[in-house]
Amino acid sequence: MSITPLNALRVSKHQIPAYEGIPNTSIQGKPLMIYHGVFADPNPSTIESHLKSVGVVSPQWRYTMFSETHFHSTTHEVLSIASGSAKCCFGGEKNEGRVEPVLEQGDVVVVPAGVGHRLLEDYGGFQMVGSYEKGRTWDMCYGKPGEEEQVKQIGSLGWFKRDPVYGDEGPSLKV
């Protein structure tokens, strides 16, 4: 499978401040990263095959993004857009520091643990492959009271030793 060469890859990086019960990038300081147009032929099977071959994350589902803001406290998430496009919100919809990109087929989003995210508008056929660090299971947090212990554990999570898409090189290793 061919992916966009690193020297031609466009990457957007975003630090998102904490908002109410959503820590966003405030705990680890690792940015939300969008790798634009990684996969030229982004069908779910080829995405899963590529990610498995790199060996950093395990693909776990094929679906759209939930429409309620949520985050994960136990693992970082890698979202690979297999089809369609959609406007998503990262950081909480009332957070002045939020990011609302339009994600398109072929993009990959590296979502650090703690970053709130939700679907705002599906422009048609939006489907992703959701992947998580090997050996980790994901949880669901919503920024509500009672999640404080889950939020605290984000600080003890490590960061990628290899880039989930590019292996020994790649944008996630330079943050």
mmCIF file with all atom_site columns, N, CA and C in Angstrom, residues 1-3 38-54 57 59 62 80-83 105-106 108 128-129 131 164-165:
data_model
loop_
_atom_site.group_PDB
_atom_site.id
_atom_site.type_symbol
_atom_site.label_atom_id
_atom_site.label_alt_id
_atom_site.label_comp_id
_atom_site.label_asym_id
_atom_site.label_entity_id
_atom_site.label_seq_id
_atom_site.pdbx_PDB_ins_code
_atom_site.Cartn_x
_atom_site.Cartn_y
_atom_site.Cartn_z
_atom_site.occupancy
_atom_site.B_iso_or_equiv
_atom_site.pdbx_formal_charge
_atom_site.auth_seq_id
_atom_site.auth_comp_id
_atom_site.auth_asym_id
_atom_site.auth_atom_id
_atom_site.pdbx_PDB_model_num
ATOM 1   N N  . MET A 1 1   ? 0.842   -1.187 0.000  1.00 0.00 ? 1   MET A N  1
ATOM 2   C CA . MET A 1 1   ? 0.000   0.000  0.000  1.00 0.00 ? 1   MET A CA 1
ATOM 3   C C  . MET A 1 1   ? 0.877   1.237  0.000  1.00 0.00 ? 1   MET A C  1
ATOM 4   N N  . SER A 1 2   ? 0.517   2.191  -0.807 1.00 0.00 ? 2   SER A N  1
ATOM 5   C CA . SER A 1 2   ? 1.310   3.415  -0.823 1.00 0.00 ? 2   SER A CA 1
ATOM 6   C C  . SER A 1 2   ? 0.655   4.477  0.046  1.00 0.00 ? 2   SER A C  1
ATOM 7   N N  . ILE A 1 3   ? 1.493   5.174  0.779  1.00 0.00 ? 3   ILE A N  1
ATOM 8   C CA . ILE A 1 3   ? 1.026   6.303  1.580  1.00 0.00 ? 3   ILE A CA 1
ATOM 9   C C  . ILE A 1 3   ? 1.818   7.526  1.137  1.00 0.00 ? 3   ILE A C  1
ATOM 10  N N  . VAL A 1 38  ? -3.117  11.014 3.875  1.00 0.00 ? 38  VAL A N  1
ATOM 11  C CA . VAL A 1 38  ? -2.111  9.952  4.007  1.00 0.00 ? 38  VAL A CA 1
ATOM 12  C C  . VAL A 1 38  ? -2.367  8.820  3.018  1.00 0.00 ? 38  VAL A C  1
ATOM 13  N N  . PHE A 1 39  ? -3.610  8.332  3.006  1.00 0.00 ? 39  PHE A N  1
ATOM 14  C CA . PHE A 1 39  ? -3.948  7.148  2.221  1.00 0.00 ? 39  PHE A CA 1
ATOM 15  C C  . PHE A 1 39  ? -4.585  7.525  0.896  1.00 0.00 ? 39  PHE A C  1
ATOM 16  N N  . ALA A 1 40  ? -3.948  7.126  -0.212 1.00 0.00 ? 40  ALA A N  1
ATOM 17  C CA . ALA A 1 40  ? -4.501  7.401  -1.543 1.00 0.00 ? 40  ALA A CA 1
ATOM 18  C C  . ALA A 1 40  ? -5.697  6.489  -1.822 1.00 0.00 ? 40  ALA A C  1
ATOM 19  N N  . ASP A 1 41  ? -5.665  5.270  -1.296 1.00 0.00 ? 41  ASP A N  1
ATOM 20  C CA . ASP A 1 41  ? -6.740  4.294  -1.503 1.00 0.00 ? 41  ASP A CA 1
ATOM 21  C C  . ASP A 1 41  ? -7.219  3.836  -0.127 1.00 0.00 ? 41  ASP A C  1
ATOM 22  N N  . PRO A 1 42  ? -7.996  4.699  0.547  1.00 0.00 ? 42  PRO A N  1
ATOM 23  C CA . PRO A 1 42  ? -8.282  4.449  1.957  1.00 0.00 ? 42  PRO A CA 1
ATOM 24  C C  . PRO A 1 42  ? -9.463  3.518  2.234  1.00 0.00 ? 42  PRO A C  1
ATOM 25  N N  . ASN A 1 43  ? -9.468  2.321  1.660  1.00 0.00 ? 43  ASN A N  1
ATOM 26  C CA . ASN A 1 43  ? -10.549 1.430  2.078  1.00 0.00 ? 43  ASN A CA 1
ATOM 27  C C  . ASN A 1 43  ? -10.157 0.821  3.424  1.00 0.00 ? 43  ASN A C  1
ATOM 28  N N  . PRO A 1 44  ? -11.141 0.453  4.236  1.00 0.00 ? 44  PRO A N  1
ATOM 29  C CA . PRO A 1 44  ? -10.849 -0.004 5.600  1.00 0.00 ? 44  PRO A CA 1
ATOM 30  C C  . PRO A 1 44  ? -9.837  -1.145 5.673  1.00 0.00 ? 44  PRO A C  1
ATOM 31  N N  . SER A 1 45  ? -9.923  -2.100 4.776  1.00 0.00 ? 45  SER A N  1
ATOM 32  C CA . SER A 1 45  ? -9.005  -3.244 4.829  1.00 0.00 ? 45  SER A CA 1
ATOM 33  C C  . SER A 1 45  ? -7.558  -2.829 4.600  1.00 0.00 ? 45  SER A C  1
ATOM 34  N N  . THR A 1 46  ? -7.310  -1.934 3.641  1.00 0.00 ? 46  THR A N  1
ATOM 35  C CA . THR A 1 46  ? -5.932  -1.510 3.384  1.00 0.00 ? 46  THR A CA 1
ATOM 36  C C  . THR A 1 46  ? -5.411  -0.638 4.528  1.00 0.00 ? 46  THR A C  1
ATOM 37  N N  . ILE A 1 47  ? -6.266  0.192  5.108  1.00 0.00 ? 47  ILE A N  1
ATOM 38  C CA . ILE A 1 47  ? -5.858  0.995  6.273  1.00 0.00 ? 47  ILE A CA 1
ATOM 39  C C  . ILE A 1 47  ? -5.465  0.062  7.416  1.00 0.00 ? 47  ILE A C  1
ATOM 40  N N  . GLU A 1 48  ? -6.338  -0.892 7.721  1.00 0.00 ? 48  GLU A N  1
ATOM 41  C CA . GLU A 1 48  ? -6.059  -1.825 8.823  1.00 0.00 ? 48  GLU A CA 1
ATOM 42  C C  . GLU A 1 48  ? -4.773  -2.603 8.571  1.00 0.00 ? 48  GLU A C  1
ATOM 43  N N  . SER A 1 49  ? -4.586  -3.054 7.354  1.00 0.00 ? 49  SER A N  1
ATOM 44  C CA . SER A 1 49  ? -3.386  -3.813 7.002  1.00 0.00 ? 49  SER A CA 1
ATOM 45  C C  . SER A 1 49  ? -2.128  -2.967 7.204  1.00 0.00 ? 49  SER A C  1
ATOM 46  N N  . HIS A 1 50  ? -2.178  -1.713 6.748  1.00 0.00 ? 50  HIS A N  1
ATOM 47  C CA . HIS A 1 50  ? -1.018  -0.832 6.901  1.00 0.00 ? 50  HIS A CA 1
ATOM 48  C C  . HIS A 1 50  ? -0.719  -0.590 8.383  1.00 0.00 ? 50  HIS A C  1
ATOM 49  N N  . LEU A 1 51  ? -1.739  -0.245 9.161  1.00 0.00 ? 51  LEU A N  1
ATOM 50  C CA . LEU A 1 51  ? -1.516  0.047  10.578 1.00 0.00 ? 51  LEU A CA 1
ATOM 51  C C  . LEU A 1 51  ? -0.982  -1.179 11.319 1.00 0.00 ? 51  LEU A C  1
ATOM 52  N N  . LYS A 1 52  ? -1.510  -2.346 10.993 1.00 0.00 ? 52  LYS A N  1
ATOM 53  C CA . LYS A 1 52  ? -1.006  -3.579 11.619 1.00 0.00 ? 52  LYS A CA 1
ATOM 54  C C  . LYS A 1 52  ? 0.451   -3.811 11.253 1.00 0.00 ? 52  LYS A C  1
ATOM 55  N N  . SER A 1 53  ? 0.831   -3.493 10.005 1.00 0.00 ? 53  SER A N  1
ATOM 56  C CA . SER A 1 53  ? 2.215   -3.721 9.574  1.00 0.00 ? 53  SER A CA 1
ATOM 57  C C  . SER A 1 53  ? 3.192   -2.800 10.305 1.00 0.00 ? 53  SER A C  1
ATOM 58  N N  . VAL A 1 54  ? 2.757   -1.597 10.658 1.00 0.00 ? 54  VAL A N  1
ATOM 59  C CA . VAL A 1 54  ? 3.608   -0.677 11.425 1.00 0.00 ? 54  VAL A CA 1
ATOM 60  C C  . VAL A 1 54  ? 3.735   -1.191 12.864 1.00 0.00 ? 54  VAL A C  1
ATOM 61  N N  . VAL A 1 57  ? -0.327  0.542  16.704 1.00 0.00 ? 57  VAL A N  1
ATOM 62  C CA . VAL A 1 57  ? -1.730  0.546  17.139 1.00 0.00 ? 57  VAL A CA 1
ATOM 63  C C  . VAL A 1 57  ? -2.447  -0.679 16.581 1.00 0.00 ? 57  VAL A C  1
ATOM 64  N N  . PRO A 1 59  ? -6.098  -1.724 15.014 1.00 0.00 ? 59  PRO A N  1
ATOM 65  C CA . PRO A 1 59  ? -7.418  -1.299 14.547 1.00 0.00 ? 59  PRO A CA 1
ATOM 66  C C  . PRO A 1 59  ? -8.489  -2.092 15.297 1.00 0.00 ? 59  PRO A C  1
ATOM 67  N N  . ARG A 1 62  ? -14.769 -0.053 12.830 1.00 0.00 ? 62  ARG A N  1
ATOM 68  C CA . ARG A 1 62  ? -15.089 0.751  11.646 1.00 0.00 ? 62  ARG A CA 1
ATOM 69  C C  . ARG A 1 62  ? -16.436 1.392  11.933 1.00 0.00 ? 62  ARG A C  1
ATOM 70  N N  . SER A 1 80  ? -8.484  6.943  11.276 1.00 0.00 ? 80  SER A N  1
ATOM 71  C CA . SER A 1 80  ? -8.145  6.977  9.841  1.00 0.00 ? 80  SER A CA 1
ATOM 72  C C  . SER A 1 80  ? -9.445  7.074  9.060  1.00 0.00 ? 80  SER A C  1
ATOM 73  N N  . ILE A 1 81  ? -9.575  8.114  8.236  1.00 0.00 ? 81  ILE A N  1
ATOM 74  C CA . ILE A 1 81  ? -10.826 8.350  7.516  1.00 0.00 ? 81  ILE A CA 1
ATOM 75  C C  . ILE A 1 81  ? -10.846 7.476  6.270  1.00 0.00 ? 81  ILE A C  1
ATOM 76  N N  . ALA A 1 82  ? -11.780 6.514  6.257  1.00 0.00 ? 82  ALA A N  1
ATOM 77  C CA . ALA A 1 82  ? -11.883 5.536  5.174  1.00 0.00 ? 82  ALA A CA 1
ATOM 78  C C  . ALA A 1 82  ? -12.782 6.016  4.034  1.00 0.00 ? 82  ALA A C  1
ATOM 79  N N  . SER A 1 83  ? -13.797 6.820  4.375  1.00 0.00 ? 83  SER A N  1
ATOM 80  C CA . SER A 1 83  ? -14.691 7.308  3.317  1.00 0.00 ? 83  SER A CA 1
ATOM 81  C C  . SER A 1 83  ? -15.418 8.563  3.786  1.00 0.00 ? 83  SER A C  1
ATOM 82  N N  . GLN A 1 105 ? -11.626 11.829 3.426  1.00 0.00 ? 105 GLN A N  1
ATOM 83  C CA . GLN A 1 105 ? -11.130 10.501 3.079  1.00 0.00 ? 105 GLN A CA 1
ATOM 84  C C  . GLN A 1 105 ? -9.611  10.547 2.892  1.00 0.00 ? 105 GLN A C  1
ATOM 85  N N  . GLY A 1 106 ? -8.908  9.629  3.559  1.00 0.00 ? 106 GLY A N  1
ATOM 86  C CA . GLY A 1 106 ? -7.461  9.562  3.459  1.00 0.00 ? 106 GLY A CA 1
ATOM 87  C C  . GLY A 1 106 ? -6.710  10.238 4.591  1.00 0.00 ? 106 GLY A C  1
ATOM 88  N N  . VAL A 1 108 ? -5.630  11.108 8.546  1.00 0.00 ? 108 VAL A N  1
ATOM 89  C CA . VAL A 1 108 ? -5.437  10.372 9.790  1.00 0.00 ? 108 VAL A CA 1
ATOM 90  C C  . VAL A 1 108 ? -5.351  11.407 10.911 1.00 0.00 ? 108 VAL A C  1
ATOM 91  N N  . MET A 1 128 ? -14.729 5.780  9.599  1.00 0.00 ? 128 MET A N  1
ATOM 92  C CA . MET A 1 128 ? -13.341 5.777  10.050 1.00 0.00 ? 128 MET A CA 1
ATOM 93  C C  . MET A 1 128 ? -12.941 4.368  10.482 1.00 0.00 ? 128 MET A C  1
ATOM 94  N N  . VAL A 1 129 ? -11.642 4.158  10.573 1.00 0.00 ? 129 VAL A N  1
ATOM 95  C CA . VAL A 1 129 ? -11.078 2.997  11.256 1.00 0.00 ? 129 VAL A CA 1
ATOM 96  C C  . VAL A 1 129 ? -10.497 3.555  12.548 1.00 0.00 ? 129 VAL A C  1
ATOM 97  N N  . SER A 1 131 ? -8.333  3.106  15.921 1.00 0.00 ? 131 SER A N  1
ATOM 98  C CA . SER A 1 131 ? -7.228  2.282  16.407 1.00 0.00 ? 131 SER A CA 1
ATOM 99  C C  . SER A 1 131 ? -6.694  2.844  17.712 1.00 0.00 ? 131 SER A C  1
ATOM 100 N N  . PRO A 1 164 ? 2.464   5.939  14.593 1.00 0.00 ? 164 PRO A N  1
ATOM 101 C CA . PRO A 1 164 ? 1.485   4.902  14.249 1.00 0.00 ? 164 PRO A CA 1
ATOM 102 C C  . PRO A 1 164 ? 1.297   4.669  12.754 1.00 0.00 ? 164 PRO A C  1
ATOM 103 N N  . VAL A 1 165 ? 1.642   5.653  11.929 1.00 0.00 ? 165 VAL A N  1
ATOM 104 C CA . VAL A 1 165 ? 1.470   5.526  10.481 1.00 0.00 ? 165 VAL A CA 1
ATOM 105 C C  . VAL A 1 165 ? 2.811   5.353  9.767  1.00 0.00 ? 165 VAL A C  1
#
